[in-house]
């Protein structure tokens, strides 16, 4: 039982130390073997510590690689999100422009109808009741209501009043 313990704990290092003593043949082999065993123990401790550091460094490197991959994925995701947002904003702008152009076209159509109805009224033709209502509704809209553009002036409606006409001599003429 004791021989197994000695063989397990000292077998390899004692064999190597004795082999070293036999090769070198120092004057004091016991002292040489003692220093060799101390040095061997230091070397073994350093080797174990180096292996633990290597394992720790390898683990830290793996964590750093995982973190780097995560950052790259996040950057790619952020870029994709920004691209999707830009596309969405572009589509919204296009829809707004399309809506504005449609509103502008309908406004032009209504104004041309108004002009036609005014001309027909001037000629003495009768208007249908629906066209008259459209004229009243269109004339009630302000410039800001017709134009959705950002920064369009929000002018209130100004009604024209009949003003007395001035004659050349500065005296107002009877109405």
mmCIF file of C-alpha atoms in Angstrom:
data_model
loop_
_atom_site.group_PDB
_atom_site.id
_atom_site.type_symbol
_atom_site.label_atom_id
_atom_site.label_comp_id
_atom_site.label_asym_id
_atom_site.label_seq_id
_atom_site.Cartn_x
_atom_site.Cartn_y
_atom_site.Cartn_z
ATOM 1 C CA UNK A 1 0.000 0.000 0.000
ATOM 2 C CA UNK A 2 2.793 2.424 0.830
ATOM 3 C CA UNK A 3 4.645 1.507 -2.307
ATOM 4 C CA UNK A 4 1.600 2.410 -4.412
ATOM 5 C CA UNK A 5 1.397 5.812 -2.711
ATOM 6 C CA UNK A 6 5.121 6.449 -3.284
ATOM 7 C CA UNK A 7 4.902 5.274 -6.857
ATOM 8 C CA UNK A 8 1.810 7.450 -7.499
ATOM 9 C CA UNK A 9 3.156 10.641 -5.881
ATOM 10 C CA UNK A 10 6.930 10.385 -6.398
ATOM 11 C CA UNK A 11 7.362 7.747 -9.071
ATOM 12 C CA UNK A 12 7.904 9.852 -12.173
ATOM 13 C CA UNK A 13 9.582 12.892 -10.613
ATOM 14 C CA UNK A 14 11.915 10.815 -8.423
ATOM 15 C CA UNK A 15 12.851 8.624 -11.383
ATOM 16 C CA UNK A 16 13.598 11.710 -13.493
ATOM 17 C CA UNK A 17 15.599 13.297 -10.639
ATOM 18 C CA UNK A 18 17.691 10.161 -10.105
ATOM 19 C CA UNK A 19 18.289 9.935 -13.842
ATOM 20 C CA UNK A 20 19.507 13.540 -13.788
ATOM 21 C CA UNK A 21 21.811 12.832 -10.816
ATOM 22 C CA UNK A 22 23.264 9.828 -12.678
ATOM 23 C CA UNK A 23 23.935 11.945 -15.806
ATOM 24 C CA UNK A 24 25.487 14.955 -14.026
ATOM 25 C CA UNK A 25 27.299 13.113 -11.159
ATOM 26 C CA UNK A 26 27.492 16.081 -8.772
ATOM 27 C CA UNK A 27 29.780 16.113 -5.690
ATOM 28 C CA UNK A 28 26.790 16.207 -3.328
ATOM 29 C CA UNK A 29 24.057 14.113 -5.054
ATOM 30 C CA UNK A 30 21.535 14.468 -2.158
ATOM 31 C CA UNK A 31 21.678 18.269 -2.224
ATOM 32 C CA UNK A 32 21.524 18.223 -6.035
ATOM 33 C CA UNK A 33 18.480 15.909 -5.933
ATOM 34 C CA UNK A 34 16.786 18.144 -3.309
ATOM 35 C CA UNK A 35 17.306 21.299 -5.415
ATOM 36 C CA UNK A 36 16.208 19.434 -8.509
ATOM 37 C CA UNK A 37 12.963 18.339 -6.740
ATOM 38 C CA UNK A 38 12.276 21.933 -5.578
ATOM 39 C CA UNK A 39 12.871 23.213 -9.087
ATOM 40 C CA UNK A 40 10.701 20.432 -10.518
ATOM 41 C CA UNK A 41 7.877 21.410 -8.104
ATOM 42 C CA UNK A 42 8.151 25.083 -9.156
ATOM 43 C CA UNK A 43 8.129 24.068 -12.807
ATOM 44 C CA UNK A 44 5.025 21.912 -12.278
ATOM 45 C CA UNK A 45 3.214 24.741 -10.443
ATOM 46 C CA UNK A 46 4.116 27.214 -13.207
ATOM 47 C CA UNK A 47 2.934 24.777 -15.871
ATOM 48 C CA UNK A 48 -0.401 24.292 -14.093
ATOM 49 C CA UNK A 49 -0.810 28.042 -13.683
ATOM 50 C CA UNK A 50 0.036 28.593 -17.359
ATOM 51 C CA UNK A 51 -2.533 25.980 -18.389
ATOM 52 C CA UNK A 52 -5.192 27.653 -16.228
ATOM 53 C CA UNK A 53 -4.322 31.024 -17.782
ATOM 54 C CA UNK A 54 -4.508 29.522 -21.261
ATOM 55 C CA UNK A 55 -7.943 28.078 -20.485
ATOM 56 C CA UNK A 56 -9.076 31.455 -19.091
ATOM 57 C CA UNK A 57 -7.683 33.312 -22.103
ATOM 58 C CA UNK A 58 -9.353 30.880 -24.479
ATOM 59 C CA UNK A 59 -12.652 31.348 -22.665
ATOM 60 C CA UNK A 60 -12.278 35.148 -22.750
ATOM 61 C CA UNK A 61 -11.409 35.005 -26.445
ATOM 62 C CA UNK A 62 -14.542 32.968 -27.146
ATOM 63 C CA UNK A 63 -16.616 35.486 -25.189
ATOM 64 C CA UNK A 64 -15.023 38.354 -27.111
ATOM 65 C CA UNK A 65 -15.745 36.617 -30.416
ATOM 66 C CA UNK A 66 -19.363 36.053 -29.388
ATOM 67 C CA UNK A 67 -19.654 39.693 -28.358
ATOM 68 C CA UNK A 68 -18.122 40.808 -31.655
ATOM 69 C CA UNK A 69 -20.568 38.642 -33.597
ATOM 70 C CA UNK A 70 -23.426 40.054 -31.545
ATOM 71 C CA UNK A 71 -22.293 43.619 -32.288
ATOM 72 C CA UNK A 72 -22.043 42.846 -35.991
ATOM 73 C CA UNK A 73 -25.553 41.355 -35.958
ATOM 74 C CA UNK A 74 -26.864 44.390 -34.112
ATOM 75 C CA UNK A 75 -25.212 46.733 -36.621
ATOM 76 C CA UNK A 76 -26.643 44.736 -39.516
ATOM 77 C CA UNK A 77 -30.071 44.768 -37.876
ATOM 78 C CA UNK A 78 -29.838 48.508 -37.248
ATOM 79 C CA UNK A 79 -28.822 49.115 -40.853
ATOM 80 C CA UNK A 80 -31.719 46.968 -42.070
ATOM 81 C CA UNK A 81 -34.088 48.840 -39.781
ATOM 82 C CA UNK A 82 -32.828 52.200 -41.060
ATOM 83 C CA UNK A 83 -33.239 51.037 -44.650
ATOM 84 C CA UNK A 84 -36.781 49.843 -43.953
ATOM 85 C CA UNK A 85 -37.572 53.123 -42.239
ATOM 86 C CA UNK A 86 -36.174 55.087 -45.189
ATOM 87 C CA UNK A 87 -38.238 53.009 -47.615
ATOM 88 C CA UNK A 88 -41.341 53.482 -45.489
ATOM 89 C CA UNK A 89 -40.779 57.243 -45.307
ATOM 90 C CA UNK A 90 -40.217 57.369 -49.061
ATOM 91 C CA UNK A 91 -43.472 55.489 -49.663
ATOM 92 C CA UNK A 92 -45.335 57.821 -47.334
ATOM 93 C CA UNK A 93 -43.879 60.841 -49.134
ATOM 94 C CA UNK A 94 -44.895 59.371 -52.490
ATOM 95 C CA UNK A 95 -48.424 58.734 -51.197
ATOM 96 C CA UNK A 96 -48.649 62.285 -49.887
ATOM 97 C CA UNK A 97 -47.404 63.676 -53.195
ATOM 98 C CA UNK A 98 -49.888 61.503 -55.066
ATOM 99 C CA UNK A 99 -52.693 62.672 -52.769
ATOM 100 C CA UNK A 100 -51.637 66.296 -53.249
ATOM 101 C CA UNK A 101 -51.556 65.911 -57.025
ATOM 102 C CA UNK A 102 -55.001 64.257 -56.955
ATOM 103 C CA UNK A 103 -56.321 67.046 -54.741
ATOM 104 C CA UNK A 104 -54.772 69.606 -57.068
ATOM 105 C CA UNK A 105 -56.360 67.943 -60.108
ATOM 106 C CA UNK A 106 -59.775 67.835 -58.440
ATOM 107 C CA UNK A 107 -59.323 71.463 -57.448
ATOM 108 C CA UNK A 108 -58.487 72.365 -61.042
ATOM 109 C CA UNK A 109 -61.493 70.428 -62.292
ATOM 110 C CA UNK A 110 -63.760 72.194 -59.817
ATOM 111 C CA UNK A 111 -62.337 75.582 -60.706
ATOM 112 C CA UNK A 112 -62.834 74.872 -64.413
ATOM 113 C CA UNK A 113 -66.426 73.838 -63.633
ATOM 114 C CA UNK A 114 -66.803 77.051 -61.656
ATOM 115 C CA UNK A 115 -65.460 79.055 -64.575
ATOM 116 C CA UNK A 116 -67.853 77.288 -66.951
ATOM 117 C CA UNK A 117 -70.791 77.839 -64.666
ATOM 118 C CA UNK A 118 -69.840 81.481 -64.228
ATOM 119 C CA UNK A 119 -69.645 81.848 -67.983
ATOM 120 C CA UNK A 120 -72.976 80.130 -68.410
ATOM 121 C CA UNK A 121 -74.420 82.376 -65.707
ATOM 122 C CA UNK A 122 -73.019 85.371 -67.506
ATOM 123 C CA UNK A 123 -74.709 84.148 -70.666
ATOM 124 C CA UNK A 124 -77.951 83.841 -68.799
ATOM 125 C CA UNK A 125 -78.192 80.084 -68.704
ATOM 126 C CA UNK A 126 -79.699 78.410 -65.672
ATOM 127 C CA UNK A 127 -77.564 76.288 -63.351
ATOM 128 C CA UNK A 128 -78.559 73.069 -61.812
ATOM 129 C CA UNK A 129 -79.057 73.298 -58.017
ATOM 130 C CA UNK A 130 -76.208 70.866 -57.353
ATOM 131 C CA UNK A 131 -73.686 72.918 -59.304
ATOM 132 C CA UNK A 132 -74.686 76.013 -57.374
ATOM 133 C CA UNK A 133 -74.081 74.230 -54.079
ATOM 134 C CA UNK A 134 -70.628 73.108 -55.279
ATOM 135 C CA UNK A 135 -69.786 76.683 -56.171
ATOM 136 C CA UNK A 136 -70.735 77.892 -52.715
ATOM 137 C CA UNK A 137 -68.750 75.117 -51.002
ATOM 138 C CA UNK A 138 -65.641 75.648 -53.177
ATOM 139 C CA UNK A 139 -65.675 79.367 -52.703
ATOM 140 C CA UNK A 140 -65.832 78.876 -48.910
ATOM 141 C CA UNK A 141 -62.484 77.046 -48.798
ATOM 142 C CA UNK A 142 -59.390 79.019 -47.929
ATOM 143 C CA UNK A 143 -56.027 78.692 -49.617
ATOM 144 C CA UNK A 144 -54.673 76.670 -46.674
ATOM 145 C CA UNK A 145 -57.575 74.203 -46.947
ATOM 146 C CA UNK A 146 -56.964 73.697 -50.648
ATOM 147 C CA UNK A 147 -53.194 73.283 -50.268
ATOM 148 C CA UNK A 148 -51.834 70.695 -47.795
ATOM 149 C CA UNK A 149 -48.290 71.846 -48.287
ATOM 150 C CA UNK A 150 -46.194 72.479 -45.249
ATOM 151 C CA UNK A 151 -45.730 76.184 -44.783
ATOM 152 C CA UNK A 152 -48.744 77.162 -46.922
ATOM 153 C CA UNK A 153 -50.168 80.432 -45.655
ATOM 154 C CA UNK A 154 -53.212 80.050 -43.456
ATOM 155 C CA UNK A 155 -55.095 83.079 -44.658
ATOM 156 C CA UNK A 156 -58.579 83.681 -43.431
ATOM 157 C CA UNK A 157 -61.314 84.326 -45.913
ATOM 158 C CA UNK A 158 -61.754 87.994 -46.827
ATOM 159 C CA UNK A 159 -65.093 89.071 -48.190
ATOM 160 C CA UNK A 160 -65.122 91.868 -50.688
ATOM 161 C CA UNK A 161 -67.416 94.688 -49.832
ATOM 162 C CA UNK A 162 -68.922 97.075 -52.305
ATOM 163 C CA UNK A 163 -66.896 100.243 -51.968
ATOM 164 C CA UNK A 164 -68.115 103.550 -53.249
ATOM 165 C CA UNK A 165 -66.379 104.418 -56.470
ATOM 166 C CA UNK A 166 -64.295 107.541 -56.508
ATOM 167 C CA UNK A 167 -64.502 109.842 -59.451
ATOM 168 C CA UNK A 168 -61.543 111.635 -60.960
ATOM 169 C CA UNK A 169 -62.144 114.791 -58.966
ATOM 170 C CA UNK A 170 -62.019 112.939 -55.601
ATOM 171 C CA UNK A 171 -65.743 113.091 -54.906
ATOM 172 C CA UNK A 172 -67.496 109.824 -54.433
ATOM 173 C CA UNK A 173 -70.083 109.003 -56.976
ATOM 174 C CA UNK A 174 -73.546 107.833 -55.939
ATOM 175 C CA UNK A 175 -73.921 104.074 -56.022
#
